[in-house]
Coordinates of C-alpha atoms in Angstrom, one line a residue:
X1 CA 0.0 0.0 -0.1
X2 CA 2.9 2.5 1.0
X3 CA 4.6 1.7 -2.4
X4 CA 1.5 2.7 -4.4
X5 CA 1.2 6.0 -2.5
X6 CA 4.8 6.6 -3.1
X7 CA 4.6 5.9 -6.7
X8 CA 1.6 8.3 -7.0
X9 CA 3.4 10.9 -5.3
X10 CA 6.3 10.6 -7.8
X11 CA 4.0 10.7 -10.7
X12 CA 2.5 14.0 -9.4
X13 CA 6.1 15.3 -8.8
X14 CA 7.1 14.6 -12.4
X15 CA 3.9 16.0 -14.0
X16 CA 4.4 19.1 -11.9
X17 CA 8.2 19.7 -12.6
X18 CA 8.3 17.9 -15.9
X19 CA 10.0 14.7 -17.0
X20 CA 12.5 12.9 -14.7
X21 CA 16.0 14.2 -15.7
X22 CA 17.2 10.5 -16.3
X23 CA 14.3 9.9 -18.6
X24 CA 15.0 13.0 -20.6
X25 CA 18.7 11.8 -20.9
X26 CA 17.4 8.7 -22.4
X27 CA 15.2 10.4 -25.1
X28 CA 17.8 13.0 -25.9
X29 CA 20.4 10.4 -26.5
X30 CA 18.2 8.4 -28.9
X31 CA 17.1 11.5 -30.8
X32 CA 20.6 12.8 -31.0
X33 CA 21.8 9.6 -32.6
X34 CA 18.8 9.5 -34.8
X35 CA 19.8 12.8 -36.4
X36 CA 23.4 12.0 -36.7
X37 CA 22.3 8.9 -38.6
X38 CA 20.1 11.1 -40.7
X39 CA 23.0 13.3 -41.7
X40 CA 25.2 10.2 -42.5
X41 CA 22.3 8.5 -44.6
X42 CA 21.5 11.9 -46.3
X43 CA 25.1 12.3 -47.4
X44 CA 25.0 8.8 -48.8
X45 CA 21.8 9.5 -50.5
X46 CA 23.2 12.6 -52.2
X47 CA 26.2 10.4 -53.5
X48 CA 23.7 8.0 -54.8
X49 CA 21.5 10.5 -56.6
X50 CA 24.4 12.2 -58.2
X51 CA 25.9 8.8 -59.4
X52 CA 22.4 7.7 -60.7
X53 CA 22.2 10.8 -62.8
X54 CA 25.5 10.2 -64.4
X55 CA 27.0 13.5 -62.7
X56 CA 29.3 11.8 -60.2
X57 CA 31.6 8.6 -60.5
X58 CA 32.2 7.0 -57.2
X59 CA 35.7 5.9 -56.3
X60 CA 36.6 2.3 -56.5
X61 CA 36.7 1.7 -52.8
X62 CA 33.0 3.0 -52.4
X63 CA 30.8 1.7 -55.1
X64 CA 27.2 2.6 -55.9
X65 CA 25.9 -0.7 -54.4
X66 CA 27.7 -0.1 -50.9
X67 CA 26.3 3.4 -50.7
X68 CA 22.9 2.1 -51.5
X69 CA 23.1 -0.7 -49.0
X70 CA 24.2 1.7 -46.3
X71 CA 21.9 4.5 -47.2
X72 CA 18.8 2.0 -47.0
X73 CA 19.8 0.5 -43.7
X74 CA 20.8 3.7 -42.0
X75 CA 17.6 5.7 -43.1
X76 CA 14.9 3.1 -43.4
X77 CA 15.7 1.1 -40.4
X78 CA 18.2 2.8 -37.9
X79 CA 17.0 6.5 -38.2
X80 CA 13.5 5.5 -37.8
X81 CA 13.9 3.1 -34.9
X82 CA 16.1 5.4 -32.9
X83 CA 13.5 8.1 -33.3
X84 CA 10.7 5.9 -32.4
X85 CA 12.3 4.8 -29.1
X86 CA 13.3 8.4 -28.2
X87 CA 10.0 9.8 -29.0
X88 CA 7.8 7.1 -27.5
X89 CA 10.0 6.9 -24.3
X90 CA 9.5 10.6 -23.7
X91 CA 5.7 10.4 -24.1
X92 CA 5.5 7.4 -21.9
X93 CA 7.5 9.0 -19.2
X94 CA 5.3 12.2 -19.5
X95 CA 1.9 10.5 -19.5
X96 CA 2.7 7.7 -17.1
X97 CA 4.5 9.6 -14.4
X98 CA 8.2 8.6 -15.2
X99 CA 10.0 5.4 -16.4
X100 CA 10.4 2.7 -13.9
X101 CA 14.2 2.1 -12.9
X102 CA 14.4 -1.3 -14.7
X103 CA 12.9 0.3 -17.9
X104 CA 15.6 2.9 -17.8
X105 CA 18.1 0.2 -17.6
X106 CA 16.5 -1.8 -20.5
X107 CA 16.6 1.5 -22.5
X108 CA 20.3 1.8 -22.1
X109 CA 21.0 -1.9 -22.8
X110 CA 18.7 -1.8 -25.9
X111 CA 20.7 1.3 -27.2
X112 CA 23.9 -0.6 -26.7
X113 CA 22.7 -3.5 -28.6
X114 CA 21.6 -1.4 -31.4
X115 CA 24.6 0.5 -31.7
X116 CA 26.8 -2.7 -31.7
X117 CA 24.6 -4.1 -34.4
X118 CA 24.7 -0.9 -36.5
X119 CA 28.7 -0.8 -36.3
X120 CA 28.7 -4.5 -37.3
X121 CA 26.6 -4.0 -40.3
X122 CA 28.2 -0.7 -41.4
X123 CA 31.8 -2.1 -41.1
X124 CA 30.9 -5.2 -43.3
X125 CA 29.2 -2.9 -45.9
X126 CA 32.1 -0.4 -46.2
X127 CA 34.6 -3.3 -46.3
X128 CA 32.8 -4.6 -49.4
X129 CA 31.5 -7.7 -47.8
X130 CA 27.7 -6.9 -47.7
X131 CA 26.5 -5.1 -50.8
X132 CA 23.0 -6.9 -50.4
X133 CA 20.8 -3.9 -50.3
X134 CA 18.4 -3.1 -47.5
X135 CA 16.4 -6.3 -48.2
X136 CA 19.6 -8.5 -48.2
X137 CA 17.9 -11.2 -50.5
X138 CA 19.6 -14.5 -50.7
X139 CA 21.3 -16.1 -52.7
X140 CA 23.4 -13.1 -52.6
X141 CA 25.4 -13.7 -49.5
X142 CA 27.0 -11.0 -47.1
X143 CA 29.6 -11.5 -44.4
X144 CA 28.1 -13.6 -41.4
X145 CA 28.9 -10.7 -39.2
X146 CA 26.4 -8.6 -41.2
X147 CA 23.6 -10.9 -40.2
X148 CA 24.9 -11.2 -36.6
X149 CA 24.8 -7.3 -36.6
X150 CA 21.3 -7.5 -37.6
X151 CA 20.6 -9.8 -34.7
X152 CA 21.9 -7.3 -32.3
X153 CA 19.9 -4.5 -34.0
X154 CA 16.6 -6.5 -33.6
X155 CA 17.5 -7.5 -30.1
X156 CA 17.7 -3.8 -29.1
X157 CA 14.3 -3.2 -30.6
X158 CA 12.8 -6.1 -28.6
X159 CA 14.4 -4.7 -25.3
X160 CA 13.1 -1.2 -26.0
X161 CA 9.6 -2.6 -26.8
X162 CA 9.8 -4.6 -23.5
X163 CA 10.5 -1.5 -21.5
X164 CA 7.3 0.1 -22.9
X165 CA 5.3 -3.0 -22.1
X166 CA 6.6 -3.2 -18.6
X167 CA 5.9 0.6 -17.8
X168 CA 2.5 0.4 -19.3
X169 CA 1.5 -2.8 -17.3
X170 CA 2.9 -1.3 -14.1
X171 CA 0.7 1.9 -14.6
X172 CA -2.5 -0.3 -15.4
X173 CA -1.8 -2.3 -12.2
X174 CA -1.6 0.9 -10.2
X175 CA -4.5 2.6 -11.9
X176 CA -7.1 -0.1 -12.1
X177 CA -10.1 0.8 -14.2
X178 CA -8.5 3.6 -16.0
X179 CA -7.6 3.9 -19.6
X180 CA -4.0 3.9 -20.5
X181 CA -3.2 7.5 -21.7
X182 CA -3.9 7.9 -25.4
X183 CA 0.0 8.6 -26.2
X184 CA 1.1 5.4 -24.3
X185 CA -1.5 3.6 -25.9
X186 CA 0.0 4.5 -29.3
X187 CA 3.4 3.4 -27.9
X188 CA 2.2 0.0 -26.8
X189 CA 0.6 -0.5 -30.2
X190 CA 3.5 0.7 -32.2
X191 CA 6.1 -1.5 -30.4
X192 CA 3.7 -4.5 -30.3
X193 CA 3.4 -4.2 -34.2
X194 CA 7.0 -3.9 -34.5
X195 CA 7.6 -6.9 -32.4
X196 CA 5.1 -9.1 -34.3
X197 CA 6.5 -7.9 -37.6
X198 CA 10.1 -8.6 -36.7
X199 CA 9.6 -12.3 -35.7
X200 CA 9.7 -13.3 -39.5
X201 CA 12.8 -11.6 -40.4
X202 CA 14.6 -12.8 -37.2
X203 CA 13.9 -16.4 -38.2
X204 CA 15.4 -15.6 -41.5
X205 CA 18.5 -14.1 -40.2
X206 CA 19.1 -17.0 -38.0
X207 CA 18.7 -19.3 -41.2
X208 CA 21.2 -17.0 -42.9
X209 CA 23.9 -17.0 -40.4
X210 CA 24.9 -20.8 -40.6
X211 CA 24.6 -20.5 -44.4
X212 CA 27.0 -17.5 -44.4
X213 CA 29.6 -19.2 -42.2
X214 CA 29.5 -22.1 -44.6
X215 CA 28.0 -24.6 -42.1
X216 CA 25.1 -25.3 -44.5
X217 CA 25.5 -25.4 -48.3
X218 CA 22.3 -24.0 -49.6
X219 CA 19.3 -21.7 -48.4
X220 CA 15.5 -21.7 -49.2
X221 CA 15.4 -18.5 -51.3
X222 CA 11.6 -18.3 -51.5
X223 CA 11.2 -19.0 -47.8
X224 CA 13.7 -16.3 -46.8
X225 CA 12.1 -13.6 -49.1
X226 CA 8.8 -14.4 -47.6
X227 CA 10.1 -14.1 -44.0
X228 CA 11.8 -10.9 -44.9
X229 CA 8.5 -9.3 -46.3
X230 CA 6.6 -10.2 -43.2
X231 CA 8.8 -7.5 -41.6
X232 CA 9.5 -5.3 -44.6
X233 CA 5.7 -4.7 -45.2
X234 CA 4.9 -4.2 -41.5
X235 CA 7.8 -1.9 -40.7
X236 CA 6.6 0.9 -43.1
X237 CA 3.2 0.9 -41.2
X238 CA 5.0 1.0 -37.8
X239 CA 6.7 4.2 -38.8
X240 CA 3.4 5.4 -40.2
X241 CA 1.7 4.6 -36.9
X242 CA 4.5 6.5 -35.0
X243 CA 3.7 9.6 -37.2
X244 CA 0.0 9.1 -36.8
X245 CA 0.4 9.3 -32.9
X246 CA 1.7 12.8 -33.4
X247 CA -1.2 13.9 -35.5
X248 CA -3.7 12.7 -33.1
X249 CA -1.9 13.8 -29.8
X250 CA -0.1 16.8 -30.7
X251 CA -1.2 18.5 -33.8
X252 CA -4.7 19.6 -32.5
X253 CA -3.1 21.8 -29.7
X254 CA -1.3 23.8 -32.3
X255 CA -4.4 24.8 -34.0
X256 CA -6.5 25.4 -31.0
X257 CA -8.5 22.1 -31.6
X258 CA -9.6 19.1 -29.7
X259 CA -9.2 15.4 -30.3
X260 CA -11.9 14.2 -32.6
X261 CA -12.6 11.0 -30.9
X262 CA -10.4 8.9 -28.2
X263 CA -12.2 5.8 -29.2
X264 CA -11.5 6.2 -32.9
X265 CA -7.9 7.0 -32.3
X266 CA -7.6 3.7 -30.1
X267 CA -9.5 1.8 -32.8
X268 CA -7.0 3.0 -35.4
X269 CA -4.0 1.6 -33.3
X270 CA -6.0 -1.7 -32.7
X271 CA -6.8 -2.2 -36.4
X272 CA -3.1 -1.3 -37.3
X273 CA -1.9 -4.1 -35.0
X274 CA -4.4 -6.6 -35.8
X275 CA -4.5 -6.3 -39.7
X276 CA -0.9 -5.3 -40.7
X277 CA 1.4 -8.3 -40.7
X278 CA -0.3 -10.4 -43.4
X279 CA 0.1 -8.5 -46.7
X280 CA 3.8 -9.0 -47.2
X281 CA 3.2 -11.3 -50.2
X282 CA 1.9 -8.2 -52.3
X283 CA 5.7 -7.4 -52.5
X284 CA 6.2 -10.8 -53.9
X285 CA 3.3 -10.6 -56.4
X286 CA 5.6 -11.4 -59.3
X287 CA 7.1 -14.5 -57.7
X288 CA 6.0 -17.6 -59.5
X289 CA 6.4 -19.9 -56.4
X290 CA 3.3 -18.5 -54.6
X291 CA -0.2 -19.5 -55.5
X292 CA -2.6 -16.9 -56.8
X293 CA -5.0 -17.8 -53.8
X294 CA -2.4 -16.9 -51.3
X295 CA -1.4 -13.6 -53.1
X296 CA -5.1 -12.6 -53.3
X297 CA -5.6 -13.2 -49.6
X298 CA -2.4 -10.9 -48.8
X299 CA -3.6 -8.3 -51.4
X300 CA -6.9 -8.1 -49.5
X301 CA -5.1 -7.9 -46.3
X302 CA -2.8 -5.1 -47.6
X303 CA -5.8 -3.2 -48.9
X304 CA -7.6 -3.5 -45.6
X305 CA -4.8 -1.2 -44.0
X306 CA -6.4 1.5 -45.9
X307 CA -9.3 1.5 -43.2
X308 CA -7.5 2.9 -40.3
X309 CA -5.8 5.4 -42.8
X310 CA -9.1 6.6 -44.0
X311 CA -10.4 6.8 -40.4
X312 CA -7.4 9.0 -39.6
X313 CA -8.1 11.1 -42.7
X314 CA -11.5 11.8 -41.6
X315 CA -10.6 12.5 -37.9
X316 CA -7.8 15.0 -38.8
X317 CA -9.9 17.0 -41.4
X318 CA -12.8 17.2 -38.9
X319 CA -10.4 18.5 -36.3
X320 CA -9.1 21.2 -38.7
X321 CA -12.5 22.2 -39.8
X322 CA -13.8 22.4 -36.2
X323 CA -10.8 24.4 -35.1
X324 CA -11.3 26.8 -38.0
X325 CA -14.9 27.3 -37.5
X326 CA -14.3 28.1 -33.8
X327 CA -12.1 30.8 -35.1
X328 CA -14.9 32.2 -37.1
X329 CA -14.4 30.6 -40.5
X330 CA -17.3 30.9 -43.0
X331 CA -18.1 29.0 -46.1
X332 CA -17.3 25.6 -47.2
X333 CA -13.6 25.9 -47.0
X334 CA -13.0 29.0 -45.2
X335 CA -11.5 27.1 -42.3
X336 CA -8.4 26.4 -44.2
X337 CA -7.5 30.1 -43.9
X338 CA -7.8 29.9 -40.2
X339 CA -5.2 27.3 -39.7
X340 CA -1.7 28.3 -38.3
X341 CA 0.2 27.9 -41.7
X342 CA 3.1 29.9 -40.1
X343 CA 3.7 27.5 -37.3
X344 CA 6.2 24.9 -38.5
X345 CA 4.9 22.6 -35.7
X346 CA 1.7 22.4 -37.7
X347 CA 3.1 22.9 -41.2
X348 CA 5.5 20.0 -41.2
X349 CA 3.0 17.3 -40.3
X350 CA 0.1 18.8 -42.5
X351 CA 2.3 18.5 -45.5
X352 CA 3.2 15.0 -44.5
X353 CA -0.5 14.2 -44.3
X354 CA -1.1 15.7 -47.6
X355 CA 1.8 13.7 -49.2
X356 CA 0.1 10.6 -47.9
X357 CA -2.7 10.9 -50.3
X358 CA -0.7 10.2 -53.5
X359 CA 1.7 7.9 -51.4
X360 CA -1.2 5.7 -50.2
X361 CA -2.6 5.7 -53.8
X362 CA 0.7 4.5 -55.1
X363 CA 0.7 1.7 -52.4
X364 CA -2.8 0.4 -53.7
X365 CA -1.5 0.6 -57.3
X366 CA 1.4 -1.7 -56.3
X367 CA -0.9 -4.0 -54.5
X368 CA -2.8 -4.6 -57.8
X369 CA -1.5 -7.4 -59.9
X370 CA -1.8 -5.8 -63.3
X371 CA -0.5 -2.3 -62.2
X372 CA 2.4 -4.0 -60.3
X373 CA 3.4 -5.8 -63.6
X374 CA 4.1 -2.3 -65.1
X375 CA 6.2 -0.8 -62.1
X376 CA 7.8 -3.8 -60.5
X377 CA 11.5 -3.3 -59.8
X378 CA 11.4 0.1 -61.4
X379 CA 12.3 3.5 -60.0
X380 CA 8.6 4.1 -59.6
X381 CA 8.9 1.8 -56.5
X382 CA 11.7 3.8 -55.0
X383 CA 9.6 7.1 -55.7
X384 CA 6.7 5.6 -53.8
X385 CA 8.5 4.7 -50.7
X386 CA 10.3 8.1 -50.6
X387 CA 6.9 9.5 -50.5
X388 CA 5.8 7.4 -47.7
X389 CA 8.9 7.3 -45.5
X390 CA 10.6 10.2 -46.9
X391 CA 7.7 12.7 -46.6
X392 CA 4.8 11.4 -44.4
X393 CA 7.0 9.8 -41.9
X394 CA 10.1 12.0 -42.0
X395 CA 8.4 15.3 -42.0
X396 CA 6.2 14.4 -39.2
X397 CA 9.3 13.4 -37.2
X398 CA 10.9 16.8 -38.0
X399 CA 7.7 18.5 -37.0
X400 CA 7.8 16.7 -33.7
X401 CA 11.3 18.0 -33.0
X402 CA 10.2 21.6 -32.8
X403 CA 8.3 20.9 -29.6
X404 CA 9.8 17.7 -28.2
X405 CA 13.4 18.9 -28.0
X406 CA 12.6 22.3 -26.3
X407 CA 10.3 20.3 -24.0
X408 CA 13.2 18.0 -22.9
X409 CA 15.8 20.7 -22.7
X410 CA 13.6 23.4 -21.1
X411 CA 14.1 25.7 -24.1
X412 CA 11.8 27.4 -26.5
X413 CA 11.3 27.7 -30.2
X414 CA 12.2 31.2 -31.2
X415 CA 10.3 33.0 -34.2
X416 CA 13.7 33.0 -36.0
X417 CA 14.1 29.2 -35.5
X418 CA 10.4 28.7 -36.5
X419 CA 11.1 30.7 -39.7
X420 CA 14.1 28.6 -40.4
X421 CA 11.9 25.4 -39.9
X422 CA 9.4 26.6 -42.4
X423 CA 12.3 27.2 -44.9
X424 CA 13.5 23.6 -44.1
X425 CA 9.9 22.1 -44.5
X426 CA 9.4 23.8 -48.0
X427 CA 12.9 22.9 -49.1
X428 CA 12.2 19.2 -48.1
X429 CA 8.9 19.1 -49.8
X430 CA 10.2 20.9 -53.0
X431 CA 13.1 18.5 -53.2
X432 CA 11.1 15.5 -52.7
X433 CA 8.6 16.7 -55.3
X434 CA 11.5 16.9 -57.8
X435 CA 13.1 13.6 -56.7
X436 CA 10.1 11.4 -56.1
X437 CA 8.2 12.8 -58.9
X438 CA 11.0 12.0 -61.4
X439 CA 11.4 8.5 -60.0
X440 CA 7.7 7.9 -60.5
X441 CA 7.7 9.1 -64.0
X442 CA 10.9 7.5 -65.3
X443 CA 9.9 4.4 -63.5
X444 CA 6.8 4.2 -65.7
X445 CA 9.1 4.7 -68.6
X446 CA 11.1 1.5 -67.6
X447 CA 14.0 2.8 -65.7
X448 CA 15.2 0.0 -63.2
X449 CA 15.8 0.5 -59.6
X450 CA 19.0 -0.6 -57.8
X451 CA 21.3 0.1 -60.6
X452 CA 24.2 2.6 -61.0
X453 CA 24.1 5.0 -63.9
X454 CA 24.3 3.2 -67.3
X455 CA 23.1 4.2 -70.9
X456 CA 23.1 0.5 -71.8
X457 CA 25.4 1.0 -74.7
X458 CA 23.7 4.3 -75.5
X459 CA 20.4 2.6 -76.1
X460 CA 17.7 5.2 -77.1
X461 CA 15.3 4.2 -74.4
X462 CA 17.9 4.6 -71.7
X463 CA 19.0 7.9 -73.1
X464 CA 15.4 9.2 -72.9
X465 CA 15.6 8.7 -69.0
X466 CA 18.6 11.1 -68.6
X467 CA 16.4 14.5 -68.3
X468 CA 14.4 12.8 -65.6
X469 CA 17.3 11.6 -63.8
X470 CA 18.7 15.2 -63.7
X471 CA 15.5 16.3 -61.8
X472 CA 16.4 13.3 -59.5
X473 CA 19.8 14.8 -58.8
X474 CA 18.4 18.2 -58.3
X475 CA 15.8 16.9 -55.9
X476 CA 18.6 14.9 -54.1
X477 CA 20.6 18.1 -53.8
X478 CA 17.8 20.0 -52.1
X479 CA 17.0 17.1 -49.7
X480 CA 20.6 16.9 -48.6
X481 CA 20.5 20.7 -48.1
X482 CA 17.3 20.1 -45.9
X483 CA 19.0 17.3 -44.0
X484 CA 21.8 19.7 -43.1
X485 CA 19.5 22.5 -42.0
X486 CA 17.3 20.0 -39.9
X487 CA 20.3 18.7 -38.1
X488 CA 21.4 22.3 -37.4
X489 CA 18.0 23.1 -36.1
X490 CA 17.9 20.0 -33.9
X491 CA 21.1 20.6 -32.1
X492 CA 20.4 24.4 -31.9
X493 CA 17.3 23.6 -30.1
X494 CA 19.3 21.3 -27.7
X495 CA 22.2 23.6 -26.8
X496 CA 21.6 27.1 -28.1
X497 CA 18.0 28.1 -28.0
X498 CA 16.7 30.3 -25.2
X499 CA 15.8 28.8 -21.9
X500 CA 12.0 28.5 -21.1
X501 CA 9.3 26.2 -20.6
X502 CA 7.7 24.3 -23.5
X503 CA 4.7 22.1 -23.0
X504 CA 4.4 18.6 -24.0
X505 CA 1.2 18.8 -26.3
X506 CA -1.6 16.5 -25.4
X507 CA -4.8 17.1 -27.1
X508 CA -7.9 17.1 -25.0
X509 CA -11.2 15.4 -25.9
X510 CA -14.3 17.5 -26.8
X511 CA -16.5 18.4 -23.8
X512 CA -19.4 16.2 -25.1
X513 CA -17.1 13.3 -26.1
X514 CA -18.4 9.7 -25.5
X515 CA -16.9 7.6 -22.8
X516 CA -14.1 5.4 -24.3
X517 CA -15.4 1.8 -24.1
X518 CA -13.5 -0.7 -22.1
X519 CA -13.0 -3.2 -24.9
X520 CA -10.3 -1.0 -26.3
X521 CA -8.0 -1.9 -23.3
X522 CA -8.3 -5.7 -23.9
X523 CA -4.8 -6.1 -25.4
X524 CA -5.0 -9.9 -24.7
X525 CA -7.8 -10.2 -27.0
X526 CA -6.2 -8.1 -29.8
X527 CA -3.1 -9.9 -29.6
X528 CA -4.9 -13.3 -30.0
X529 CA -6.7 -11.9 -33.0
X530 CA -3.6 -10.7 -34.4
X531 CA -1.6 -14.0 -34.1
X532 CA -4.7 -15.9 -35.6
X533 CA -4.7 -13.4 -38.7
X534 CA -1.0 -13.8 -39.1
X535 CA -1.4 -17.6 -38.9
X536 CA -4.1 -17.6 -41.5
X537 CA -1.8 -15.5 -43.9
X538 CA 1.4 -17.4 -43.4
X539 CA 1.1 -20.9 -41.9
X540 CA -0.2 -22.8 -45.2
X541 CA 2.4 -21.0 -47.5
X542 CA 5.4 -21.3 -45.3
X543 CA 4.7 -24.9 -44.5
X544 CA 4.3 -25.5 -48.2
X545 CA 7.6 -23.8 -48.8
X546 CA 9.3 -25.9 -46.4
X547 CA 7.8 -29.4 -47.3
X548 CA 7.9 -28.8 -51.1
X549 CA 11.0 -26.8 -51.2
X550 CA 12.9 -26.7 -54.6
X551 CA 16.7 -27.3 -54.4
X552 CA 18.3 -24.7 -52.2
X553 CA 20.8 -22.2 -53.7
X554 CA 24.4 -21.9 -52.8
X555 CA 25.6 -18.4 -52.2
X556 CA 26.5 -15.9 -54.7
X557 CA 28.7 -12.7 -54.5
X558 CA 27.8 -10.4 -57.4
X559 CA 30.1 -7.6 -56.6

């Protein structure tokens, strides 16, 4: 009983004075490393873009495929994961009254594991022993230490997820009958989805390690690809869910609005966790070793993910309109003028939301068998995920930094930094418009992905791609300038911005909001349903790939 009173007193103290300093240190460390990784990955992306446009010849010791592998892993996996942990741990600490001591220890151990894994992966790539791309498809074989590095990276993710689960369970135990705060609910759902999605790729990596050491002669290529995409498909939606959490929890505060519906927000999290993992086969829609029936089921599951996205679109535009009308907006679209377009904390995430409209439509196109035949393995695909991860996710993450870093460091966002942030946001949006737009168009014209610059013997078709590849290079240059500016802003907010108090924005529900039903808290039920749906999507095809496997493949090194 005394312990419960003591914990409650701590919670009240932290809420009054701000986050526990030890908790702040955890989040700031993760976020600092995330933006250092962003800078490194952005520099590699610039080299890659200039090379692909034929404007830069890379040195022998650093070829296009090394750059491509490192760029993908650093930005698509490491940057997003470090940001996710730093951001969610800050919100969990704020909304649950601080992190438990054992959770803090888990956070530091998780970081150590992640950094060890990243170093092992990066070293093998730059030594020329792992030019296997972000997807590391067999039968291309990397150094075994590349795969061992991935194990440490995933282990760190699991430890970070475990910390959030422990903290949430402890809070629920001390606050029986209460709903987990919405931000922490998003954190639990995001890490649960990441854990469920990473099981398949972990199994794959554990298969590849003995193969890479030479202890086994061959590997089941189809099974390996399938296990990877159970993660690859899910991971994108994990990062999207992280971005969506900021849309629901923080953005309404900056426009003077309220949360549209706490129940709807929690339903979006539940649907994302339950529906997401089955759907990976739509990335293998061209593979001949998978039956049409299985592919169709995964296509259906992929399309079902549009439901929580559509719910979010409805909720966010409703929040915007209500806020605008409270400020006196007239007419059908008058509320748009009332939104704070000069506030980068709003501008960055709202451009991210708008970008998700064509990005989501592009995802639906790739899920369709006939349309996928046109763009499969072309630069169109690269343009698509630069819209999803590079704009919808990244710009939201940038927008979060303008209030989260000042909150953690007891500083304020000055008008000058706000203006600089607006410049960075538009620079990023225009750069991605050039680069992603060029990738989409030249991909439809047939330009392949994952290839360094080539005219294919001055083939007329290949030469017709060159003007669009120039736009790709221009966009990539603007994006790297945006990376440099964003990294400067982040570290300026950490160390140079004026001292002051910045709140952690938590949107309040409408005064007449309905009570959130208890079924939203039944995580045991939702996990069982998620596992059942994953089993429906994967048990039959995976067993078939094992029982009726074709001859395995020996390793190949194509570089």
